[in-house]
């Protein structure tokens, strides 16, 4: 959180900051606080009392509060972005590897399961590659079909899970 005029600065590790801003600057509407979610793991939630007006520059990331006359305290709230788990289990009689993009899941040919956590804002895609001589049997996601299966290259099979709005239990089958 930063102020204009420069009197308050509160970086990522800061929990409380104070500063003096001239009353004339507040009364003229020239006193502003700007909140920026600089960590990829958090988002700006909102301002407490004390703002005459609020401008959402980038929702969840940047916001500006014009201080109201007489404001002596303003709270800026940041919340962590939830994380969800992708748990991959291999099924079938065959062998193959599974990886994810972004990185997190790396299950080689002899691995039977793997899991990783991803921020709710991330889109995750899994890639399966059967061991030579084996075949790809398919994807199952939370008991149903993969939302967007593909074979972008011969012998490489993907399942785009989309944004991580909840936990995903994935079974990939090799025959």
Coordinates of N, CA and C in Angstrom, one line a residue:
X1 N 0.9 -1.2 0.0 CA 0.0 0.0 0.0 C 0.9 1.2 0.0
X2 N 0.6 2.2 -0.9 CA 1.4 3.4 -1.0 C 0.4 4.6 -1.0
X3 N 0.9 5.7 -0.5 CA 0.1 6.9 -0.4 C 0.6 8.0 -1.4
X4 N -0.3 8.8 -1.8 CA 0.1 10.0 -2.5 C -0.7 11.2 -1.9
X5 N 0.0 12.2 -1.3 CA 1.5 12.4 -1.3 C 2.2 11.2 -0.5
X6 N 3.5 11.1 -0.8 CA 4.2 10.0 -0.1 C 4.3 10.2 1.4
X7 N 3.6 9.4 2.1 CA 3.6 9.5 3.6 C 3.5 8.1 4.2
X8 N 3.0 7.1 3.4 CA 2.7 5.8 3.8 C 3.2 4.8 2.8
X9 N 4.0 3.8 3.3 CA 4.5 2.8 2.4 C 4.5 1.5 3.2
X10 N 3.8 0.5 2.7 CA 3.6 -0.8 3.4 C 3.9 -1.9 2.4
X11 N 5.1 -2.6 2.4 CA 5.4 -3.6 1.4 C 4.8 -4.9 1.8
X12 N 5.3 -6.0 1.1 CA 4.7 -7.3 1.2 C 4.7 -7.9 2.6
X13 N 5.8 -7.6 3.4 CA 5.9 -8.2 4.8 C 5.2 -7.3 5.8
X14 N 4.8 -6.1 5.4 CA 4.2 -5.1 6.4 C 2.7 -5.5 6.7
X15 N 2.3 -5.3 8.0 CA 0.9 -5.5 8.3 C 0.3 -4.2 8.8
X16 N 1.0 -3.2 9.2 CA 0.5 -1.9 9.6 C 1.4 -0.8 9.3
X17 N 0.9 0.3 8.8 CA 1.7 1.4 8.4 C 1.0 2.7 8.8
X18 N 1.7 3.7 9.3 CA 1.1 5.0 9.6 C 1.8 6.1 9.0
X19 N 1.2 7.2 8.8 CA 1.8 8.4 8.2 C 0.9 9.6 8.3
X20 N 1.5 10.7 8.2 CA 0.7 12.0 8.3 C 0.5 12.5 6.9
X21 N -0.7 12.9 6.6 CA -1.1 13.5 5.3 C -1.8 14.8 5.6
X22 N -1.4 15.9 5.0 CA -2.0 17.2 5.3 C -3.5 17.2 5.1
X23 N -4.2 17.8 6.0 CA -5.7 17.9 5.9 C -6.1 18.5 4.6
X24 N -5.4 19.5 4.2 CA -5.8 20.2 2.9 C -5.7 19.3 1.7
X25 N -4.8 18.3 1.7 CA -4.7 17.3 0.6 C -5.9 16.4 0.7
X26 N -6.3 16.0 1.9 CA -7.4 15.1 2.0 C -8.7 15.8 1.6
X27 N -8.9 17.1 2.0 CA -10.1 17.8 1.7 C -10.2 18.1 0.2
X28 N -9.1 18.3 -0.5 CA -9.1 18.6 -1.9 C -9.3 17.3 -2.8
X29 N -9.2 16.1 -2.1 CA -9.3 14.9 -2.9 C -8.0 14.4 -3.5
X30 N -6.9 15.1 -3.1 CA -5.6 14.8 -3.6 C -4.9 13.7 -2.9
X31 N -5.4 13.3 -1.7 CA -4.8 12.3 -0.9 C -5.3 10.9 -1.3
X32 N -4.5 10.1 -1.8 CA -4.9 8.7 -2.3 C -4.0 7.6 -1.7
X33 N -4.6 6.5 -1.6 CA -3.9 5.3 -1.2 C -4.0 4.3 -2.4
X34 N -3.0 3.6 -2.7 CA -3.0 2.7 -3.8 C -2.6 1.3 -3.2
X35 N -3.4 0.3 -3.5 CA -3.1 -1.1 -3.0 C -2.8 -1.9 -4.3
X36 N -1.7 -2.6 -4.2 CA -1.3 -3.5 -5.3 C -0.9 -4.9 -4.8
X37 N -1.6 -5.9 -5.3 CA -1.2 -7.3 -4.9 C 0.0 -7.7 -5.7
X38 N 1.2 -7.6 -5.0 CA 2.4 -7.9 -5.7 C 2.8 -9.4 -5.7
X39 N 2.2 -10.1 -4.7 CA 2.5 -11.5 -4.6 C 1.5 -12.3 -5.5
X40 N 2.0 -13.3 -6.3 CA 1.2 -14.0 -7.2 C 0.2 -14.9 -6.4
X41 N 0.5 -15.1 -5.1 CA -0.4 -15.9 -4.2 C -1.5 -15.2 -3.4
X42 N -1.6 -13.9 -3.7 CA -2.7 -13.2 -3.0 C -3.4 -12.2 -3.9
X43 N -4.6 -11.8 -3.5 CA -5.3 -10.8 -4.3 C -5.9 -9.8 -3.4
X44 N -6.0 -8.6 -3.9 CA -6.6 -7.5 -3.1 C -8.1 -7.7 -3.0
X45 N -8.6 -7.6 -1.7 CA -10.0 -7.9 -1.4 C -10.8 -6.6 -1.4
X46 N -10.2 -5.6 -0.7 CA -11.0 -4.3 -0.6 C -10.5 -3.4 0.4
X47 N -11.1 -2.2 0.5 CA -10.8 -1.2 1.5 C -11.9 -1.2 2.6
X48 N -11.4 -0.8 3.8 CA -12.3 -0.6 4.9 C -12.9 0.8 4.8
X49 N -13.5 1.3 5.9 CA -14.1 2.6 5.9 C -12.9 3.7 5.8
X50 N -13.3 4.9 5.3 CA -12.3 5.9 5.2 C -12.1 6.4 3.7
X51 N -12.7 5.7 2.8 CA -12.5 6.0 1.4 C -13.7 6.8 0.9
X52 N -13.5 8.0 0.3 CA -14.6 8.8 -0.3 C -15.0 8.1 -1.6
X53 N -14.0 7.6 -2.3 CA -14.3 6.8 -3.5 C -13.2 5.8 -3.7
X54 N -13.6 4.8 -4.5 CA -12.6 3.7 -4.8 C -12.6 3.5 -6.3
X55 N -11.4 3.3 -6.9 CA -11.3 3.0 -8.3 C -10.6 1.7 -8.4
X56 N -11.3 0.7 -9.0 CA -10.6 -0.6 -9.3 C -9.8 -0.5 -10.6
X57 N -8.5 -0.4 -10.4 CA -7.7 -0.3 -11.6 C -7.6 -1.7 -12.3
X58 N -7.3 -2.7 -11.6 CA -7.3 -4.1 -12.0 C -8.0 -4.9 -10.9
X59 N -9.2 -5.4 -11.1 CA -9.9 -6.1 -10.0 C -9.0 -7.2 -9.4
X60 N -8.9 -7.2 -8.1 CA -8.1 -8.2 -7.4 C -6.6 -7.9 -7.4
X61 N -6.2 -6.9 -8.1 CA -4.7 -6.6 -8.2 C -4.4 -5.2 -7.8
X62 N -5.0 -4.2 -8.4 CA -4.7 -2.8 -8.1 C -6.0 -2.1 -7.8
X63 N -6.0 -1.2 -6.8 CA -7.1 -0.4 -6.4 C -6.6 0.9 -5.8
X64 N -7.4 1.9 -6.0 CA -7.1 3.2 -5.4 C -8.2 3.8 -4.6
X65 N -7.8 4.3 -3.4 CA -8.8 4.8 -2.4 C -8.5 6.3 -2.3
X66 N -9.5 7.2 -2.6 CA -9.4 8.6 -2.4 C -9.9 8.8 -0.9
X67 N -9.0 9.3 -0.1 CA -9.4 9.5 1.3 C -10.5 10.5 1.5
X68 N -11.4 10.1 2.4 CA -12.5 11.0 2.7 C -12.1 12.0 3.8
X69 N -12.7 13.2 3.8 CA -12.4 14.2 4.8 C -12.6 13.6 6.2
X70 N -11.6 13.8 7.0 CA -11.7 13.4 8.4 C -11.2 11.9 8.6
X71 N -10.8 11.3 7.5 CA -10.4 9.9 7.7 C -9.1 9.8 8.5
X72 N -9.1 9.0 9.5 CA -7.9 8.8 10.3 C -7.3 7.4 10.2
X73 N -8.1 6.5 9.6 CA -7.6 5.1 9.5 C -8.3 4.5 8.3
X74 N -7.5 3.8 7.5 CA -8.1 3.0 6.4 C -7.4 1.6 6.4
X75 N -8.2 0.6 6.1 CA -7.7 -0.8 6.1 C -7.7 -1.3 4.6
X76 N -6.6 -1.8 4.2 CA -6.6 -2.5 2.9 C -6.5 -4.0 3.2
X77 N -7.4 -4.8 2.6 CA -7.4 -6.3 2.9 C -6.9 -7.1 1.7
X78 N -5.9 -8.0 2.0 CA -5.4 -8.9 0.9 C -5.7 -10.3 1.4
X79 N -6.2 -11.1 0.6 CA -6.5 -12.5 0.9 C -5.6 -13.5 0.0
X80 N -5.2 -14.6 0.6 CA -4.5 -15.6 -0.2 C -5.4 -16.2 -1.3
X81 N -4.8 -16.5 -2.4 CA -5.6 -17.2 -3.5 C -5.6 -18.6 -3.1
X82 N -6.8 -19.2 -3.1 CA -6.9 -20.6 -2.7 C -6.2 -21.5 -3.6
X83 N -5.7 -22.7 -3.1 CA -5.0 -23.7 -3.9 C -5.9 -24.9 -3.9
X84 N -5.7 -25.7 -5.0 CA -6.4 -26.9 -5.1 C -5.5 -28.0 -5.6
X85 N -5.8 -29.2 -5.4 CA -4.9 -30.4 -5.6 C -5.3 -31.1 -6.9
X86 N -4.3 -31.5 -7.7 CA -4.5 -32.5 -8.8 C -3.8 -33.7 -8.3
X87 N -4.6 -34.8 -8.2 CA -4.0 -36.1 -7.8 C -4.2 -37.1 -9.0
X88 N -3.1 -37.5 -9.5 CA -3.0 -38.4 -10.6 C -2.7 -39.8 -10.2
X89 N -3.5 -40.8 -10.7 CA -3.3 -42.2 -10.4 C -3.3 -42.9 -11.8
X90 N -2.3 -43.8 -11.9 CA -2.2 -44.6 -13.2 C -3.0 -45.9 -13.0
X91 N -3.7 -46.3 -14.1 CA -4.5 -47.5 -14.1 C -4.1 -48.3 -15.3
X92 N -4.7 -49.5 -15.4 CA -4.5 -50.4 -16.5 C -3.3 -51.3 -16.3
X93 N -3.0 -52.1 -17.3 CA -1.9 -53.1 -17.3 C -0.6 -52.5 -17.9
X94 N -0.7 -51.4 -18.6 CA 0.5 -50.9 -19.2 C 1.2 -49.8 -18.4
X95 N 2.2 -49.2 -19.1 CA 3.1 -48.2 -18.4 C 3.2 -47.0 -19.3
X96 N 3.4 -45.9 -18.6 CA 3.6 -44.6 -19.3 C 4.0 -43.5 -18.3
X97 N 4.2 -42.3 -18.7 CA 4.6 -41.2 -17.8 C 3.5 -40.1 -18.0
X98 N 3.4 -39.3 -16.9 CA 2.5 -38.2 -16.8 C 3.2 -37.0 -16.3
X99 N 3.0 -35.9 -16.9 CA 3.6 -34.6 -16.5 C 2.5 -33.5 -16.5
X100 N 2.8 -32.4 -15.9 CA 1.8 -31.3 -15.9 C 2.4 -30.0 -16.4
X101 N 1.6 -29.1 -16.9 CA 2.0 -27.8 -17.2 C 0.9 -26.9 -16.6
X102 N 1.3 -26.0 -15.7 CA 2.6 -25.7 -15.1 C 3.2 -26.9 -14.4
X103 N 4.5 -26.9 -14.2 CA 5.1 -28.0 -13.5 C 4.5 -28.3 -12.1
X104 N 4.7 -29.5 -11.7 CA 4.2 -30.0 -10.4 C 4.0 -31.5 -10.4
X105 N 3.5 -32.0 -11.4 CA 3.3 -33.5 -11.5 C 4.3 -34.0 -12.5
X106 N 5.1 -35.0 -12.0 CA 6.1 -35.6 -12.8 C 6.1 -37.1 -12.4
X107 N 5.4 -37.9 -13.1 CA 5.2 -39.3 -12.7 C 5.8 -40.2 -13.8
X108 N 7.0 -40.7 -13.6 CA 7.7 -41.5 -14.6 C 7.0 -42.8 -14.8
X109 N 7.6 -43.6 -15.7 CA 7.0 -44.9 -16.1 C 6.6 -45.8 -14.9
X110 N 7.5 -45.9 -13.9 CA 7.3 -46.8 -12.8 C 6.5 -46.2 -11.7
X111 N 6.2 -44.9 -11.7 CA 5.4 -44.2 -10.7 C 4.0 -44.7 -10.8
X112 N 3.3 -44.8 -9.7 CA 1.8 -45.2 -9.7 C 0.9 -44.0 -9.4
X113 N 1.4 -43.0 -8.8 CA 0.6 -41.8 -8.5 C 1.4 -40.6 -8.1
X114 N 0.8 -39.4 -8.3 CA 1.5 -38.2 -8.0 C 0.5 -37.1 -7.7
X115 N 0.8 -36.1 -7.0 CA -0.1 -35.0 -6.8 C 0.7 -33.7 -6.6
X116 N 0.0 -32.6 -6.9 CA 0.5 -31.2 -6.8 C -0.6 -30.3 -6.5
X117 N -0.3 -29.2 -5.9 CA -1.2 -28.1 -5.6 C -1.0 -26.9 -6.5
X118 N -2.1 -26.3 -7.0 CA -2.0 -25.2 -7.9 C -2.9 -24.1 -7.4
X119 N -2.5 -22.8 -7.7 CA -3.4 -21.7 -7.4 C -4.7 -21.8 -8.2
X120 N -5.8 -21.3 -7.6 CA -7.1 -21.3 -8.2 C -7.1 -20.6 -9.6
X121 N -6.2 -19.6 -9.7 CA -6.1 -18.9 -11.0 C -5.3 -19.6 -12.1
X122 N -4.7 -20.7 -11.8 CA -3.9 -21.4 -12.8 C -4.8 -22.4 -13.6
X123 N -4.4 -22.5 -14.9 CA -5.0 -23.5 -15.8 C -4.0 -24.6 -15.9
X124 N -4.4 -25.9 -15.7 CA -3.5 -27.0 -15.6 C -3.8 -27.9 -16.8
X125 N -2.7 -28.4 -17.5 CA -2.9 -29.4 -18.5 C -1.9 -30.6 -18.2
X126 N -2.5 -31.8 -18.3 CA -1.7 -33.0 -18.1 C -1.3 -33.6 -19.4
X127 N -0.1 -34.2 -19.5 CA 0.4 -34.9 -20.7 C 0.8 -36.3 -20.3
X128 N 0.2 -37.3 -21.1 CA 0.6 -38.7 -20.9 C 1.3 -39.2 -22.1
X129 N 2.4 -40.0 -21.9 CA 3.1 -40.6 -22.9 C 3.3 -42.1 -22.6
X130 N 2.7 -42.9 -23.4 CA 2.8 -44.4 -23.2 C 4.3 -44.8 -23.4
X131 N 4.7 -45.8 -22.6 CA 6.0 -46.4 -22.8 C 6.0 -47.1 -24.2
X132 N 7.1 -47.1 -24.9 CA 7.1 -47.8 -26.3 C 6.5 -49.2 -26.2
X133 N 5.6 -49.5 -27.1 CA 5.0 -50.8 -27.1 C 3.6 -50.9 -26.3
X134 N 3.4 -49.8 -25.5 CA 2.1 -49.7 -24.7 C 1.2 -48.8 -25.4
X135 N -0.1 -48.7 -25.0 CA -1.1 -47.8 -25.6 C -1.7 -47.0 -24.5
X136 N -2.2 -45.8 -25.0 CA -2.9 -44.9 -24.1 C -4.3 -45.3 -24.0
X137 N -4.9 -45.5 -22.8 CA -6.3 -46.0 -22.7 C -7.3 -44.9 -22.4
X138 N -6.9 -43.7 -21.9 CA -7.8 -42.6 -21.7 C -7.6 -41.9 -20.3
X139 N -8.4 -40.9 -20.2 CA -8.4 -40.0 -19.0 C -9.8 -40.2 -18.3
X140 N -9.7 -40.1 -17.0 CA -10.9 -39.9 -16.2 C -10.7 -38.8 -15.1
X141 N -11.6 -37.8 -15.1 CA -11.4 -36.7 -14.2 C -12.6 -36.6 -13.3
X142 N -12.4 -36.7 -12.0 CA -13.5 -36.7 -11.0 C -14.6 -37.6 -11.4
X143 N -14.3 -38.8 -11.9 CA -15.3 -39.8 -12.2 C -16.0 -39.6 -13.6
X144 N -15.5 -38.6 -14.3 CA -16.1 -38.4 -15.7 C -15.0 -38.3 -16.7
X145 N -15.4 -37.9 -17.9 CA -14.4 -37.7 -19.0 C -13.6 -36.5 -18.8
X146 N -12.4 -36.5 -19.4 CA -11.5 -35.3 -19.4 C -12.3 -34.2 -20.2
X147 N -12.3 -33.0 -19.6 CA -13.0 -31.9 -20.2 C -12.5 -31.5 -21.6
X148 N -11.2 -31.6 -21.9 CA -10.7 -31.3 -23.2 C -9.5 -32.2 -23.5
X149 N -9.7 -33.4 -24.0 CA -8.6 -34.3 -24.3 C -8.1 -33.9 -25.7
X150 N -6.8 -34.2 -25.9 CA -6.3 -34.0 -27.2 C -5.1 -34.9 -27.4
X151 N -4.6 -35.0 -28.7 CA -3.4 -35.7 -29.0 C -2.6 -34.7 -29.9
X152 N -1.9 -33.7 -29.3 CA -1.2 -32.7 -30.0 C -0.1 -33.2 -30.9
X153 N 0.5 -34.3 -30.5 CA 1.6 -35.0 -31.3 C 1.3 -36.5 -31.2
X154 N 1.7 -37.2 -32.2 CA 1.5 -38.6 -32.2 C 2.1 -39.3 -31.0
X155 N 1.3 -40.0 -30.2 CA 1.8 -40.7 -29.0 C 1.9 -39.9 -27.8
X156 N 1.4 -38.6 -27.8 CA 1.4 -37.8 -26.7 C 0.0 -37.3 -26.5
X157 N -0.6 -37.5 -25.3 CA -2.0 -37.3 -25.0 C -2.2 -36.3 -23.9
X158 N -3.0 -35.2 -24.1 CA -3.2 -34.2 -23.1 C -4.6 -34.2 -22.6
X159 N -4.7 -33.6 -21.4 CA -6.0 -33.4 -20.8 C -6.0 -32.0 -20.2
X160 N -6.7 -31.0 -20.8 CA -6.7 -29.7 -20.2 C -7.8 -29.6 -19.1
X161 N -7.3 -29.5 -17.9 CA -8.2 -29.4 -16.8 C -8.9 -28.1 -16.6
X162 N -8.3 -27.0 -17.2 CA -8.8 -25.7 -17.0 C -8.4 -25.1 -15.7
X163 N -9.0 -24.0 -15.3 CA -8.7 -23.3 -14.1 C -9.0 -24.2 -12.9
X164 N -8.2 -24.1 -11.9 CA -8.3 -25.0 -10.7 C -9.3 -24.4 -9.8
X165 N -10.6 -24.6 -10.1 CA -11.7 -24.2 -9.2 C -12.0 -25.2 -8.1
X166 N -11.4 -26.3 -8.1 CA -11.6 -27.3 -7.1 C -10.5 -28.4 -7.3
X167 N -10.5 -29.4 -6.3 CA -9.6 -30.5 -6.4 C -10.0 -31.4 -7.6
X168 N -9.0 -32.0 -8.2 CA -9.2 -32.9 -9.3 C -8.5 -34.3 -9.0
X169 N -9.3 -35.3 -9.1 CA -8.8 -36.7 -9.0 C -8.8 -37.3 -10.5
X170 N -7.6 -37.5 -11.0 CA -7.4 -38.0 -12.4 C -6.8 -39.4 -12.4
X171 N -7.5 -40.2 -13.3 CA -6.9 -41.5 -13.5 C -6.5 -41.5 -15.0
X172 N -5.3 -41.9 -15.3 CA -4.8 -42.1 -16.7 C -4.6 -43.6 -16.8
X173 N -5.0 -44.1 -17.9 CA -4.9 -45.6 -18.2 C -4.0 -45.9 -19.3
X174 N -3.1 -46.8 -19.1 CA -2.2 -47.3 -20.1 C -2.4 -48.8 -20.2
X175 N -2.4 -49.3 -21.5 CA -2.7 -50.7 -21.7 C -1.5 -51.4 -22.4

